[in-house]
């Protein structure tokens, strides 16, 4: 079946060690499964069919039985994945998201997933996205291959129109099921499939192929946009302040030398590397017109979903407001470090991470500078409550933690999320910044340091 793949896809597919194949039981996926067996993937690779049960139709159980019978006849193991879908707004999108999340969780290194999207699906997608006002990124539509989790997704039928799949199914006497929801015009895709695309094909018989070419041209344009944005990002990458704790900022002064189109292109590129969704055009323009041009003492912010664009000390930052701080302190078992570096079997000598949704706290050996191993009693992780003061090791005078973080160039929205290390109930360190007086190690003394990598 690899004759349907482009040379680039064929090269990527050549290194796959195990194949998964999305099998709904419908025409398209049945053709793909039959082709995979004809290509002997079930003999040369570990091929497993996956049926995702969304539990949205009364016939769901019958579909599972049908898929099981087909797979048994073809000698292919079947795995059924049950997913939960909220039957609220945008049922199509939620079902798709649940399905792809299930696929992603299955994928391991060296895995490939085969899906049966074809040229008509591609045409429907580009028409839908045109109605939503998508740019070249959205109009690049369905890619022939892309990373998925730890593996890679392939769509080997993407260049073939549906009528060719129907012809193949009839010639090979395949038996498939029809999802009754596919005929409902309440769903946008079905409306395009049954109402819009047939009208276009009557007037322009080669509409599907023409739309496919447009998709490829848009993909080429998007690739060029990405390359240009990567070059602009290098020029506009923010110079780090006193520390590396501020995150990946964007130097907006560097953006001022770019044309407005390149500014928008750069923002989309920079945001897409960190966020699951992009701002709509009005929000994007507000970033250019309100955030970048605001007076120096202002704190402008543009929001969409759970994301915000903020400005601080000449840099733009993307932040996420989903995360909440833990209530109270959190215990952290660091007893393994107390064994000392002489024990070669102690894996903790290389470090230990404590994962939060908003960042990673790491403990690692820092002899002569961190907290002495022998002082590590009951270790807890806490966060600012307000009013904290400390004396930094090696300095004189008590200082406000709030003031210290301001001087260190930490953006205001990150200050409450920086972990504080408590030993036997006493503040001993501010992760990634300072050891408190009385807790510092002597020269060459076995000690532990703490670093902090924010994901805000």
CSV table of C-alpha atoms in Angstrom, one decimal, residues 11-223:
chain,number,residue,atom,x,y,z
A,11,UNK,CA,10.9,7.0,4.1
A,12,UNK,CA,9.3,7.8,7.5
A,13,UNK,CA,7.1,4.7,7.2
A,14,UNK,CA,10.2,2.5,6.6
A,15,UNK,CA,11.4,2.9,10.1
A,16,UNK,CA,8.1,2.0,11.8
A,17,UNK,CA,8.4,-1.2,14.0
A,18,UNK,CA,4.7,-1.5,15.0
A,19,UNK,CA,1.6,-0.4,13.2
A,20,UNK,CA,-1.8,0.6,14.6
A,21,UNK,CA,-4.7,1.1,12.3
A,22,UNK,CA,-7.8,3.2,13.1
A,23,UNK,CA,-10.8,0.9,12.2
A,24,UNK,CA,-14.3,2.3,12.6
A,25,UNK,CA,-15.9,-0.5,10.5
A,26,UNK,CA,-16.9,1.9,7.8
A,27,UNK,CA,-16.0,1.8,4.1
A,28,UNK,CA,-12.8,3.9,4.3
A,29,UNK,CA,-11.1,2.2,7.2
A,30,UNK,CA,-12.2,-1.3,5.9
A,31,UNK,CA,-10.4,-0.6,2.6
A,32,UNK,CA,-7.3,0.6,4.5
A,33,UNK,CA,-7.3,-2.5,6.7
A,34,UNK,CA,-7.7,-4.8,3.6
A,35,UNK,CA,-4.8,-3.0,1.9
A,36,UNK,CA,-2.6,-3.3,5.0
A,37,UNK,CA,-3.2,-7.0,5.1
A,38,UNK,CA,-2.5,-7.3,1.3
A,39,UNK,CA,0.8,-5.5,2.0
A,40,UNK,CA,1.5,-8.2,4.7
A,41,UNK,CA,1.9,-5.6,7.4
A,42,UNK,CA,0.3,-8.2,9.8
A,43,UNK,CA,3.2,-10.5,8.9
A,44,UNK,CA,6.1,-8.2,8.7
A,45,UNK,CA,5.1,-5.9,11.5
A,46,UNK,CA,3.0,-6.0,14.6
A,47,UNK,CA,-0.3,-4.7,13.1
A,48,UNK,CA,-3.2,-4.0,15.5
A,49,UNK,CA,-6.6,-2.5,14.5
A,50,UNK,CA,-8.1,0.0,16.9
A,51,UNK,CA,-11.8,0.6,17.2
A,52,UNK,CA,-12.8,3.7,19.3
A,53,UNK,CA,-16.2,3.4,20.9
A,54,UNK,CA,-17.5,6.9,21.6
A,55,UNK,CA,-20.8,5.4,23.0
A,56,UNK,CA,-22.8,7.9,21.1
A,57,UNK,CA,-25.0,5.5,19.1
A,58,UNK,CA,-27.3,2.7,20.2
A,59,UNK,CA,-25.6,0.5,17.6
A,60,UNK,CA,-22.2,0.9,19.2
A,61,UNK,CA,-22.1,-2.7,20.5
A,62,UNK,CA,-23.1,-4.1,17.1
A,63,UNK,CA,-20.2,-2.1,15.5
A,64,UNK,CA,-17.7,-3.6,17.9
A,65,UNK,CA,-19.0,-7.1,17.0
A,66,UNK,CA,-18.7,-6.3,13.2
A,67,UNK,CA,-15.1,-5.0,13.6
A,68,UNK,CA,-14.2,-8.0,15.7
A,69,UNK,CA,-15.5,-10.4,13.0
A,70,UNK,CA,-13.7,-8.5,10.2
A,71,UNK,CA,-10.4,-8.5,12.0
A,72,UNK,CA,-10.7,-12.2,13.0
A,73,UNK,CA,-11.3,-13.1,9.3
A,74,UNK,CA,-8.2,-11.1,8.2
A,75,UNK,CA,-6.0,-12.4,11.0
A,76,UNK,CA,-5.5,-9.0,12.7
A,77,UNK,CA,-5.9,-8.4,16.4
A,78,UNK,CA,-8.4,-5.8,17.4
A,79,UNK,CA,-8.2,-3.4,20.4
A,80,UNK,CA,-11.4,-1.6,21.5
A,81,UNK,CA,-10.9,1.8,23.2
A,82,UNK,CA,-13.9,3.3,25.1
A,83,UNK,CA,-13.9,7.1,25.3
A,84,UNK,CA,-16.2,9.6,27.0
A,85,UNK,CA,-17.6,12.4,25.0
A,86,UNK,CA,-19.6,15.3,26.3
A,87,UNK,CA,-22.8,15.6,24.3
A,88,UNK,CA,-22.8,19.4,24.5
A,89,UNK,CA,-21.8,21.9,21.9
A,90,UNK,CA,-19.5,20.9,19.0
A,91,UNK,CA,-20.0,17.1,19.3
A,92,UNK,CA,-17.9,16.5,16.2
A,93,UNK,CA,-14.9,18.3,17.6
A,94,UNK,CA,-15.2,16.7,21.1
A,95,UNK,CA,-15.5,13.2,19.6
A,96,UNK,CA,-12.4,13.9,17.4
A,97,UNK,CA,-10.4,15.2,20.3
A,98,UNK,CA,-11.3,12.2,22.5
A,99,UNK,CA,-10.4,9.8,19.6
A,100,UNK,CA,-7.0,11.4,19.0
A,101,UNK,CA,-6.2,11.5,22.7
A,102,UNK,CA,-6.9,7.8,22.8
A,103,UNK,CA,-4.6,7.2,19.8
A,104,UNK,CA,-1.8,9.3,21.3
A,105,UNK,CA,-1.8,7.4,24.6
A,106,UNK,CA,-1.2,4.1,22.7
A,107,UNK,CA,1.8,5.3,20.7
A,108,UNK,CA,5.3,4.4,21.7
A,109,UNK,CA,8.7,5.0,20.1
A,110,UNK,CA,8.8,3.4,16.7
A,111,UNK,CA,5.0,3.2,16.3
A,112,UNK,CA,3.0,4.3,13.3
A,113,UNK,CA,-0.8,5.0,13.1
A,114,UNK,CA,-2.6,4.5,9.9
A,115,UNK,CA,-5.8,6.5,9.3
A,116,UNK,CA,-8.1,6.3,6.3
A,117,UNK,CA,-8.7,9.9,5.4
A,118,UNK,CA,-9.1,10.4,1.6
A,119,UNK,CA,-9.2,13.2,-0.9
A,120,UNK,CA,-12.9,14.0,-0.4
A,121,UNK,CA,-12.2,14.4,3.3
A,122,UNK,CA,-9.4,16.8,2.4
A,123,UNK,CA,-11.8,18.8,0.2
A,124,UNK,CA,-14.5,18.9,2.9
A,125,UNK,CA,-11.9,20.2,5.4
A,126,UNK,CA,-10.6,23.0,3.3
A,127,UNK,CA,-14.2,24.1,2.5
A,128,UNK,CA,-15.1,24.1,6.2
A,129,UNK,CA,-12.0,26.1,7.1
A,130,UNK,CA,-12.6,28.6,4.3
A,131,UNK,CA,-16.0,29.3,6.0
A,132,UNK,CA,-14.2,29.9,9.3
A,133,UNK,CA,-11.8,32.4,7.7
A,134,UNK,CA,-8.7,30.3,8.2
A,135,UNK,CA,-5.3,31.5,6.9
A,136,UNK,CA,-2.7,29.3,5.1
A,137,UNK,CA,-2.0,27.4,8.3
A,138,UNK,CA,-5.5,26.2,8.6
A,139,UNK,CA,-5.9,25.8,4.8
A,140,UNK,CA,-2.9,23.4,4.8
A,141,UNK,CA,-5.7,21.2,6.0
A,142,UNK,CA,-5.0,17.5,6.7
A,143,UNK,CA,-1.3,16.6,6.5
A,144,UNK,CA,-0.3,13.3,5.0
A,145,UNK,CA,1.9,12.6,8.0
A,146,UNK,CA,2.7,14.2,11.3
A,147,UNK,CA,4.1,13.3,14.7
A,148,UNK,CA,1.5,11.9,17.2
A,149,UNK,CA,2.6,11.3,20.8
A,150,UNK,CA,5.8,9.3,20.7
A,151,UNK,CA,5.0,7.9,17.2
A,152,UNK,CA,3.9,9.1,13.8
A,153,UNK,CA,0.5,9.3,12.0
A,154,UNK,CA,0.2,8.4,8.3
A,155,UNK,CA,-2.7,8.9,5.9
A,156,UNK,CA,-1.8,6.7,2.9
A,157,UNK,CA,-5.2,7.2,1.1
A,158,UNK,CA,-5.2,11.0,1.2
A,159,UNK,CA,-4.6,11.4,-2.6
A,160,UNK,CA,-7.4,9.0,-3.5
A,161,UNK,CA,-11.0,10.1,-4.1
A,162,UNK,CA,-13.8,8.3,-2.3
A,163,UNK,CA,-15.1,6.7,-5.5
A,164,UNK,CA,-11.9,4.8,-5.9
A,165,UNK,CA,-12.3,3.4,-2.4
A,166,UNK,CA,-15.9,2.4,-3.2
A,167,UNK,CA,-14.7,0.7,-6.4
A,168,UNK,CA,-12.0,-1.2,-4.5
A,169,UNK,CA,-14.5,-2.3,-1.8
A,170,UNK,CA,-16.9,-3.6,-4.4
A,171,UNK,CA,-14.2,-5.5,-6.3
A,172,UNK,CA,-13.0,-7.2,-3.1
A,173,UNK,CA,-16.5,-7.8,-1.8
A,174,UNK,CA,-15.9,-5.9,1.4
A,175,UNK,CA,-18.7,-5.6,3.9
A,176,UNK,CA,-18.9,-2.3,5.9
A,177,UNK,CA,-21.2,-0.5,8.3
A,178,UNK,CA,-22.8,2.9,7.9
A,179,UNK,CA,-22.9,5.3,10.9
A,180,UNK,CA,-26.4,6.9,10.7
A,181,UNK,CA,-25.1,10.1,12.1
A,182,UNK,CA,-23.1,10.6,8.9
A,183,UNK,CA,-26.4,11.4,7.1
A,184,UNK,CA,-27.4,14.1,9.6
A,185,UNK,CA,-27.2,17.6,8.1
A,186,UNK,CA,-27.0,19.0,11.6
A,187,UNK,CA,-23.3,18.5,11.5
A,188,UNK,CA,-21.3,20.9,9.4
A,189,UNK,CA,-19.1,18.3,7.7
A,190,UNK,CA,-22.1,16.3,6.7
A,191,UNK,CA,-23.7,19.4,5.2
A,192,UNK,CA,-20.6,20.0,3.1
A,193,UNK,CA,-20.4,16.4,2.2
A,194,UNK,CA,-24.0,15.9,1.1
A,195,UNK,CA,-25.1,19.4,0.0
A,196,UNK,CA,-22.1,21.6,-1.0
A,197,UNK,CA,-19.5,19.2,-2.5
A,198,UNK,CA,-21.9,17.4,-4.8
A,199,UNK,CA,-23.0,20.8,-6.3
A,200,UNK,CA,-19.4,21.8,-6.8
A,201,UNK,CA,-18.6,18.5,-8.5
A,202,UNK,CA,-21.6,18.9,-10.9
A,203,UNK,CA,-20.2,22.2,-12.1
A,204,UNK,CA,-16.5,21.4,-11.7
A,205,UNK,CA,-15.9,17.6,-11.9
A,206,UNK,CA,-12.3,18.0,-10.8
A,207,UNK,CA,-13.1,20.1,-7.7
A,208,UNK,CA,-11.7,17.5,-5.3
A,209,UNK,CA,-8.3,17.3,-7.1
A,210,UNK,CA,-8.2,21.1,-7.5
A,211,UNK,CA,-8.9,21.7,-3.8
A,212,UNK,CA,-6.2,19.1,-3.0
A,213,UNK,CA,-3.7,21.1,-5.1
A,214,UNK,CA,-4.7,24.3,-3.2
A,215,UNK,CA,-4.0,22.5,0.1
A,216,UNK,CA,-0.5,21.6,-1.1
A,217,UNK,CA,0.2,25.2,-2.2
A,218,UNK,CA,-1.0,26.4,1.2
A,219,UNK,CA,1.2,23.9,2.9
A,220,UNK,CA,4.2,25.2,0.9
A,221,UNK,CA,3.3,28.8,1.9
A,222,UNK,CA,2.9,27.8,5.5
A,223,UNK,CA,6.3,26.1,5.5
